[in-house]
Coordinates of C-alpha atoms and ligand atoms in Angstrom, one line a residue:
M1 CA 12.9 -10.1 9.5
L2 CA 15.5 -10.8 11.8
H3 CA 18.4 -10.0 9.5
A4 CA 16.7 -6.9 8.0
W5 CA 15.9 -5.5 11.5
S6 CA 19.0 -6.2 13.3
S7 CA 21.1 -4.6 10.3
Y8 CA 18.9 -1.7 10.6
E9 CA 19.6 -1.6 14.4
K10 CA 23.1 -1.9 14.0
F11 CA 24.1 0.7 11.2
A12 CA 21.0 2.8 11.1
W13 CA 19.0 3.3 14.2
G14 CA 16.6 6.0 14.5
F15 CA 17.3 7.0 10.6
D16 CA 14.3 6.3 8.3
E17 CA 16.0 3.9 6.3
L18 CA 19.2 1.6 6.2
Q19 CA 21.7 1.9 3.5
P20 CA 23.3 -1.4 3.5
Q21 CA 26.3 -0.8 1.3
T22 CA 27.9 2.1 2.9
K23 CA 26.5 0.9 6.3
D24 CA 24.7 3.8 7.6
G25 CA 21.2 5.5 7.8
V26 CA 19.3 8.0 5.7
D27 CA 16.5 10.1 6.4
T28 CA 14.0 9.8 3.5
F29 CA 11.0 10.8 5.1
G30 CA 12.0 13.7 7.3
G31 CA 13.7 11.8 10.4
L32 CA 10.5 10.2 11.6
G33 CA 12.3 6.7 12.1
A34 CA 10.4 5.4 9.5
T35 CA 11.6 1.9 9.6
V36 CA 11.2 1.7 13.3
V37 CA 7.3 2.6 12.7
D38 CA 7.0 0.7 9.6
A39 CA 8.4 -2.6 11.4
L40 CA 6.5 -2.4 14.5
D41 CA 3.5 -4.5 13.9
T42 CA 5.7 -7.1 11.8
L43 CA 7.8 -7.4 14.9
F44 CA 4.7 -7.9 17.2
I45 CA 3.1 -10.3 14.7
M46 CA 6.1 -12.7 14.5
G47 CA 6.6 -12.8 18.2
L48 CA 9.9 -10.8 18.2
N49 CA 9.3 -9.4 21.5
E50 CA 12.7 -7.9 22.6
Q51 CA 12.8 -6.2 19.3
F52 CA 9.3 -4.8 19.4
Q53 CA 10.0 -3.4 22.9
R54 CA 13.1 -1.5 21.8
A55 CA 11.1 0.1 18.9
R56 CA 8.3 0.9 21.3
Q57 CA 10.7 2.5 23.5
W58 CA 12.2 4.7 20.6
V59 CA 8.8 5.8 19.6
A60 CA 8.0 6.9 23.1
T61 CA 11.3 8.6 23.9
S62 CA 12.6 9.7 20.5
L63 CA 9.9 10.1 17.9
D64 CA 9.8 13.7 17.3
F65 CA 7.2 15.3 14.9
N66 CA 7.9 18.9 15.4
K67 CA 10.2 18.9 12.3
D68 CA 10.7 22.0 10.0
Y69 CA 10.1 19.5 7.2
D70 CA 7.7 19.5 4.1
A71 CA 6.3 15.9 4.7
S72 CA 4.5 13.8 1.9
V73 CA 1.0 13.5 3.3
F74 CA 0.5 10.4 1.6
E75 CA 3.8 8.6 3.0
T76 CA 3.6 10.1 6.4
T77 CA 0.0 8.6 6.6
I78 CA 0.5 5.3 5.3
R79 CA 3.9 4.3 6.7
I80 CA 3.9 6.4 10.2
L81 CA 0.4 7.1 11.2
G82 CA -0.9 3.5 10.0
G83 CA 2.2 2.1 11.5
L84 CA 1.3 3.7 14.7
L85 CA -2.4 3.0 14.7
S86 CA -1.6 -0.7 13.9
A87 CA 0.9 -1.1 16.7
H88 CA -1.8 0.4 18.8
D89 CA -4.5 -2.1 17.7
L90 CA -2.3 -5.2 18.2
S91 CA -0.6 -4.3 21.5
G92 CA -3.3 -2.0 23.2
D93 CA -0.6 0.4 24.1
K94 CA -2.2 3.9 24.4
M95 CA 1.2 5.7 23.7
F96 CA 1.0 4.5 20.0
L97 CA -2.5 6.3 19.9
E98 CA -1.4 9.5 21.7
K99 CA 1.6 9.7 18.9
A100 CA -0.9 9.0 16.2
T101 CA -3.2 11.6 17.4
E102 CA -0.5 14.0 17.6
L103 CA 0.9 13.3 14.1
A104 CA -2.5 13.5 12.5
D105 CA -3.3 16.8 14.1
R106 CA 0.0 18.2 12.3
L107 CA -1.1 16.8 8.9
L108 CA -4.7 18.4 9.0
P109 CA -4.0 21.8 7.8
A110 CA -3.3 19.8 4.3
W111 CA -7.2 19.6 4.1
N112 CA -7.8 23.5 4.5
T113 CA -8.4 24.0 0.7
P114 CA -11.4 25.5 -1.3
S115 CA -12.8 22.2 -2.1
G116 CA -11.7 20.2 0.9
I117 CA -9.2 18.0 -1.3
N118 CA -5.9 18.0 0.6
L119 CA -2.5 19.4 -0.8
N120 CA 0.3 17.0 -0.7
R121 CA 2.9 18.6 1.4
V122 CA 2.6 20.0 4.8
N123 CA 5.4 21.5 7.1
L124 CA 5.1 19.3 10.2
A125 CA 6.4 22.3 12.5
T126 CA 4.8 25.5 10.9
G127 CA 1.5 23.6 9.4
Q128 CA 2.3 25.5 6.1
A129 CA 0.7 23.4 3.3
H130 CA 1.3 23.3 -0.4
N131 CA 1.5 21.0 -3.6
A132 CA 4.7 19.9 -4.9
N133 CA 5.0 19.8 -8.5
G134 CA 2.3 22.3 -9.6
K135 CA -1.2 22.8 -8.8
Y136 CA -2.5 19.4 -8.7
T137 CA -2.6 16.4 -6.0
V138 CA -2.3 13.0 -7.5
L139 CA -5.5 10.8 -7.0
A140 CA -3.6 8.4 -4.7
E141 CA -2.4 11.2 -2.5
V142 CA -6.1 12.2 -2.0
G143 CA -7.7 8.7 -1.7
T144 CA -5.3 7.0 0.6
E145 CA -5.8 8.7 3.9
Q146 CA -9.3 7.2 4.5
L147 CA -8.5 4.2 6.4
E148 CA -5.8 5.9 8.9
F149 CA -8.0 8.8 9.6
I150 CA -11.3 6.9 9.9
A151 CA -9.5 4.5 12.5
L152 CA -8.3 7.4 14.3
S153 CA -11.8 8.9 14.7
Q154 CA -13.0 5.6 15.9
R155 CA -10.6 5.1 18.4
T156 CA -10.5 8.7 19.9
N157 CA -14.3 9.4 19.3
D158 CA -13.1 12.8 17.7
T159 CA -15.1 12.7 14.2
K160 CA -12.9 15.5 12.8
Y161 CA -10.4 13.1 11.0
Q162 CA -12.9 11.0 9.5
Q163 CA -14.9 14.0 8.3
K164 CA -11.8 15.5 6.5
V165 CA -10.8 12.4 4.3
E166 CA -14.4 11.2 3.8
N167 CA -15.4 14.5 2.3
V168 CA -12.8 13.9 -0.2
I169 CA -14.4 10.8 -1.6
K170 CA -17.9 12.6 -1.4
K171 CA -16.3 15.5 -3.7
L172 CA -14.8 13.0 -6.0
Q173 CA -18.2 11.1 -6.1
K174 CA -19.8 14.1 -7.4
S175 CA -17.9 14.0 -10.8
F176 CA -17.1 10.3 -10.7
P177 CA -16.9 9.1 -14.3
V178 CA -19.7 6.4 -15.4
D179 CA -16.6 3.9 -15.7
G180 CA -15.3 5.0 -12.3
L181 CA -11.8 5.6 -13.7
V182 CA -10.6 8.5 -12.3
P183 CA -7.6 10.7 -14.0
I184 CA -4.8 11.1 -11.6
N185 CA -4.6 14.9 -11.6
I186 CA -6.8 16.5 -9.2
D187 CA -7.4 20.2 -8.8
P188 CA -7.7 21.0 -4.9
K189 CA -9.3 24.2 -6.0
T190 CA -12.2 22.8 -7.9
G191 CA -12.2 19.3 -6.3
R192 CA -12.3 18.1 -10.1
P193 CA -10.0 15.8 -12.0
S194 CA -8.2 17.4 -15.1
P195 CA -7.1 15.5 -18.2
S196 CA -4.4 13.0 -17.3
I197 CA -3.7 9.5 -17.4
I198 CA -5.8 6.7 -15.9
T199 CA -3.9 4.0 -14.0
F200 CA -4.0 1.1 -11.5
G201 CA -0.2 1.7 -11.5
G202 CA 1.6 4.5 -9.5
G203 CA -0.6 7.7 -9.0
G204 CA -3.8 5.7 -9.1
D205 CA -3.4 2.5 -7.5
S206 CA -4.3 2.9 -3.6
F207 CA -7.3 5.2 -4.3
Y208 CA -9.1 2.0 -5.8
E209 CA -7.8 0.0 -3.1
Y210 CA -9.1 2.2 -0.2
L211 CA -12.6 2.4 -1.9
L212 CA -12.8 -1.2 -1.2
K213 CA -11.1 -1.4 2.0
A214 CA -12.9 1.4 3.9
W215 CA -15.9 -0.7 3.1
V216 CA -14.3 -3.7 4.6
Q217 CA -13.1 -1.5 7.6
G218 CA -16.6 -0.4 8.4
N219 CA -17.8 -3.9 8.3
K220 CA -19.6 -3.6 5.1
T221 CA -22.5 -1.8 6.5
E222 CA -25.2 0.5 4.8
A223 CA -23.0 3.5 6.3
V224 CA -20.0 2.6 4.2
N225 CA -22.0 1.1 1.1
F226 CA -21.1 4.3 -1.1
Y227 CA -17.5 3.3 -1.0
R228 CA -18.4 -0.4 -2.3
E229 CA -20.5 1.3 -4.8
M230 CA -17.9 3.3 -6.3
W231 CA -15.3 0.5 -6.0
E232 CA -17.8 -1.8 -7.9
T233 CA -18.3 0.8 -10.7
S234 CA -14.5 1.2 -10.9
I235 CA -13.9 -2.4 -11.5
V236 CA -16.9 -3.8 -13.3
K237 CA -17.3 -0.8 -15.7
G238 CA -13.6 0.7 -15.4
L239 CA -10.8 -2.0 -14.7
Q240 CA -12.4 -4.9 -16.8
S241 CA -12.4 -2.4 -19.9
L242 CA -8.6 -2.1 -19.5
I243 CA -8.0 -5.6 -19.7
R244 CA -6.1 -7.0 -22.7
R245 CA -4.1 -10.3 -23.2
T246 CA -0.9 -10.9 -24.8
T247 CA -0.2 -13.0 -27.9
P248 CA 1.0 -15.9 -28.2
S249 CA 0.7 -16.6 -24.3
S250 CA -2.4 -14.9 -23.2
Y251 CA -1.3 -13.4 -20.4
A252 CA -3.9 -10.9 -19.0
Y253 CA -2.6 -7.4 -18.1
I254 CA -4.0 -4.1 -17.1
C255 CA -3.6 -1.1 -19.5
E256 CA -3.2 2.4 -18.5
K257 CA -5.5 5.0 -20.6
D258 CA -5.0 8.5 -21.9
G259 CA -8.1 10.1 -23.2
N260 CA -9.5 7.4 -25.2
T261 CA -6.5 5.3 -26.2
L262 CA -5.3 2.3 -24.1
I263 CA -1.5 2.0 -23.5
D264 CA 0.1 -1.4 -23.2
T265 CA 2.0 -0.9 -20.3
M266 CA 1.7 -1.8 -16.7
D267 CA 3.6 -1.2 -13.4
E268 CA 4.6 -3.8 -10.8
L269 CA 2.8 -1.7 -8.5
A270 CA -0.4 -2.4 -10.2
C271 CA 0.2 -6.0 -9.3
F272 CA -1.7 -5.1 -5.9
V273 CA -4.8 -5.6 -8.0
P274 CA -5.4 -9.6 -7.9
G275 CA -5.3 -9.2 -4.1
M276 CA -7.7 -6.6 -4.0
L277 CA -9.9 -8.3 -6.6
A278 CA -9.9 -11.6 -4.5
L279 CA -10.5 -9.4 -1.2
G280 CA -13.5 -7.7 -2.9
S281 CA -15.0 -10.9 -4.7
P282 CA -17.1 -12.4 -2.0
G283 CA -19.3 -9.1 -2.2
F284 CA -20.4 -9.8 -5.5
A285 CA -23.3 -12.2 -6.8
P286 CA -21.9 -15.7 -7.1
R287 CA -21.3 -15.4 -11.0
Q288 CA -19.9 -12.2 -11.0
A289 CA -17.7 -13.1 -7.9
K290 CA -16.3 -16.1 -9.8
R291 CA -15.5 -14.0 -12.9
I292 CA -13.7 -11.6 -10.7
L293 CA -11.9 -14.1 -8.9
S294 CA -10.8 -15.7 -12.1
L295 CA -9.5 -12.3 -13.3
A296 CA -7.4 -12.2 -10.1
E297 CA -5.9 -15.4 -10.7
E298 CA -5.1 -14.7 -14.4
L299 CA -3.5 -11.4 -13.4
A300 CA -1.7 -12.9 -10.6
R301 CA -0.2 -15.5 -13.1
T302 CA 1.1 -12.2 -15.1
C303 CA 2.6 -10.7 -12.2
Y304 CA 4.4 -13.8 -11.1
N305 CA 5.7 -14.1 -14.6
F306 CA 7.2 -10.5 -14.4
Y307 CA 9.4 -12.1 -11.8
Q308 CA 10.2 -15.6 -13.6
M309 CA 11.1 -13.9 -17.0
T310 CA 14.1 -12.0 -15.6
K311 CA 17.7 -13.6 -15.0
T312 CA 17.2 -12.9 -11.2
K313 CA 13.8 -14.0 -11.1
L314 CA 13.0 -10.6 -9.4
A315 CA 10.6 -8.3 -11.3
G316 CA 11.3 -5.1 -12.7
E317 CA 9.3 -1.8 -12.3
N318 CA 7.4 -1.7 -15.6
Y319 CA 6.5 -4.0 -18.4
G320 CA 5.2 -3.4 -21.9
F321 CA 3.1 -5.6 -24.3
N322 CA 3.6 -6.2 -27.9
P323 CA 1.8 -8.3 -30.3
G324 CA 3.3 -11.7 -31.0
K325 CA 6.1 -11.2 -28.3
D326 CA 4.1 -11.4 -25.1
I327 CA 5.7 -9.4 -22.3
S328 CA 8.8 -7.2 -22.3
L329 CA 10.7 -5.6 -19.6
N330 CA 10.7 -1.6 -19.8
T331 CA 12.1 -0.5 -16.5
P332 CA 14.6 -2.9 -15.0
Y333 CA 14.9 -1.7 -11.2
N334 CA 13.4 -3.8 -8.4
I335 CA 13.2 -1.8 -5.0
L336 CA 12.0 -4.7 -2.8
R337 CA 8.2 -4.0 -3.7
P338 CA 5.6 -6.3 -2.1
E339 CA 2.6 -5.9 -4.6
T340 CA 2.9 -9.5 -6.1
V341 CA 3.5 -11.4 -2.6
E342 CA 0.7 -9.2 -1.3
S343 CA -1.7 -10.5 -4.1
L344 CA -0.5 -14.0 -3.5
F345 CA -1.3 -13.9 0.3
Y346 CA -4.7 -12.7 -0.6
L347 CA -5.2 -15.4 -3.3
W348 CA -4.0 -18.2 -1.0
R349 CA -6.1 -17.0 1.8
L350 CA -9.3 -16.7 -0.5
T351 CA -8.8 -19.9 -2.4
G352 CA -6.5 -22.3 -0.3
N353 CA -4.7 -23.1 -3.6
N354 CA -0.8 -23.9 -2.5
T355 CA 0.3 -22.8 -5.7
Y356 CA 0.4 -19.2 -4.4
R357 CA 2.5 -20.4 -1.7
E358 CA 4.8 -22.0 -4.0
F359 CA 4.9 -18.8 -6.1
A360 CA 5.6 -16.8 -3.1
W361 CA 8.5 -19.2 -1.9
N362 CA 10.3 -18.8 -5.2
I363 CA 10.2 -14.9 -5.0
F364 CA 11.4 -15.3 -1.5
Q365 CA 14.4 -17.3 -2.4
A366 CA 15.3 -14.8 -5.3
F367 CA 15.4 -12.1 -2.8
E368 CA 17.6 -14.4 -0.5
K369 CA 19.8 -15.0 -3.6
H370 CA 20.3 -11.5 -5.1
S371 CA 19.0 -8.8 -2.5
K372 CA 20.7 -10.0 0.5
L373 CA 23.9 -8.5 1.9
K374 CA 25.8 -9.1 5.2
T375 CA 24.5 -5.6 6.2
G376 CA 20.8 -6.0 5.2
Y377 CA 18.6 -6.2 1.9
V378 CA 19.2 -4.0 -1.1
G379 CA 17.3 -3.4 -4.2
L380 CA 18.6 -4.2 -7.7
E381 CA 19.5 -1.3 -10.4
D382 CA 19.0 -4.1 -12.9
V383 CA 17.0 -7.4 -12.6
N384 CA 18.8 -9.0 -15.4
T385 CA 22.4 -7.9 -14.4
G386 CA 21.6 -8.2 -10.8
E387 CA 23.6 -4.9 -10.0
Q388 CA 22.7 -3.8 -6.5
D389 CA 21.4 -0.4 -5.1
N390 CA 22.0 0.8 -1.6
L391 CA 18.7 1.0 0.0
Q392 CA 16.6 -1.0 2.4
Q393 CA 13.2 0.4 1.9
S394 CA 11.1 0.5 5.1
F395 CA 8.2 -1.3 3.2
F396 CA 10.5 -4.3 3.0
L397 CA 9.9 -4.9 6.8
A398 CA 6.2 -3.4 6.8
E399 CA 5.0 -5.1 3.7
T400 CA 7.0 -7.6 1.7
L401 CA 8.3 -9.6 4.8
K402 CA 5.1 -9.6 6.5
Y403 CA 3.0 -10.9 3.5
L404 CA 5.7 -13.6 3.0
Y405 CA 5.4 -14.5 6.6
L406 CA 1.6 -14.6 6.7
L407 CA 1.5 -16.8 3.7
F408 CA 3.5 -19.5 5.7
S409 CA 1.3 -19.0 8.6
P410 CA -2.3 -20.2 9.7
P411 CA -5.1 -18.0 8.7
S412 CA -5.9 -17.5 12.3
V413 CA -3.0 -15.2 12.3
I414 CA -4.5 -11.7 11.5
P415 CA -7.9 -13.2 10.4
L416 CA -9.3 -11.2 7.4
D417 CA -12.9 -11.0 9.1
Q418 CA -11.4 -9.0 12.0
W419 CA -8.4 -6.9 10.4
V420 CA -8.0 -4.8 7.1
F421 CA -4.5 -3.9 5.6
N422 CA -3.7 -0.2 4.9
T423 CA -1.9 0.2 1.8
E424 CA 1.6 -0.1 3.8
A425 CA 0.3 -3.7 5.3
H426 CA -0.5 -2.3 8.7
P427 CA -3.2 -4.3 10.0
L428 CA -6.2 -2.1 11.5
K429 CA -8.9 -3.5 13.5
I430 CA -12.5 -3.7 11.6
V431 CA -14.9 -1.6 13.7
T432 CA -18.5 -1.7 12.6
R433 CA -19.8 1.7 11.4
T434 CA -23.3 2.4 11.8
T435 CA -23.3 6.1 10.6
G436 CA -21.8 7.6 7.4
P437 CA -20.0 10.6 6.4
N438 CA -20.2 13.8 8.7
N439 CA -21.4 11.9 11.7
S440 CA -19.6 9.8 14.3
G441 CA -19.7 5.9 14.6
Ligands
LIG501 C1 4.2 1.2 -0.4 O1 4.9 2.5 0.2 C2 2.8 1.1 -0.6 O2 2.5 -0.1 -0.8 C3 2.3 1.8 -1.4 O3 0.9 1.8 -1.8 C4 2.9 1.8 -2.8 N1 4.3 2.0 -2.9 C5 4.9 1.2 -1.9 C6 5.4 -0.1 -2.1 O4 5.6 -0.3 -3.4

């Protein structure tokens, strides 16, 4: 973390992300200092106080949201809003909450649609909202703001944020399929999904994650039970119907689905699923809980194999599965993604099995060997040739390094009965909810 952070400070201070090869910065998120905000809580948790103070100072004096920039509602929420809220919860510093509130207010116009389902772009200066790439908003873009906006309502006692994002889930609940698998294109005019792919990878992933985590965030009370019910449907009736096993080695994997057809492909992004299943398993009756945890363990083995089967021992972006041939690499790049170490973190916390730490340590060593330059960390264009790219992703500091650190820390550091991680690994305090949608609490 020190190496990633110091390199960013030296070559790219104030920019969204560091380009280690060209030793400069790049504004990939509109110039919101994404790496500073994404790194705040990781620095805090690791006790890197001087670095945290410098980051805090930058947020207080230089973070400016008044930008004529069409921001991604999803990315800005999970990285910037989530990062600020987490820094607030960890440090108690109200400045972070003020900044978070200002940002959320600028994002809110995205929810002014006939259905209340949000659009995916909003101009931070003018409040003009639209959908990039046509008429649909993608499922993950409508279902990954709940944790952050609910947290903000809880901390400001202003219910409007919670109402906007919870209304989205209530709308989706109306047309929720019996197997809880929602196609990824959602029409913000009607509030209904339109025929499109079903996936736990890119486009679908964090919608399912937030159904579970909004329930955890509200402390699993009656008021948030509808989230758990929807999540259980998606897992028990949905996810389990997408599971197939390879031959000859019987690796479990998660298919995608197009209409009634299962497609034998899986993104590394879907490797957050084992962690999600582990986190959600204690909420089931004992026999079901055991089945779900065992599926999580099987899927984690597959995801670890995504890493082990390449020359660099780093995973590519997408894999395919063919009878008799087990697993094959489809898309060869690695951009320092966290999902597999995230799942190893949850599995280690939930089972206490040291194997998951060993897996994580091997992945860490592979990053050290193939992604580390003198000037920061880069991704790989190809996990077999080892050819490198030129970007240190901000989520490497927010997620990958944080989960790795927590895997080798005592469970009392960010205990899971007091904190819930947003999808960018920003821990938010669990606050018991006593009232449901459209009410405060
Ligand atoms: C992160 O921004 C989040 O984890 C998101 O849910 C998925 N994509 C990246 C990491 O891969």
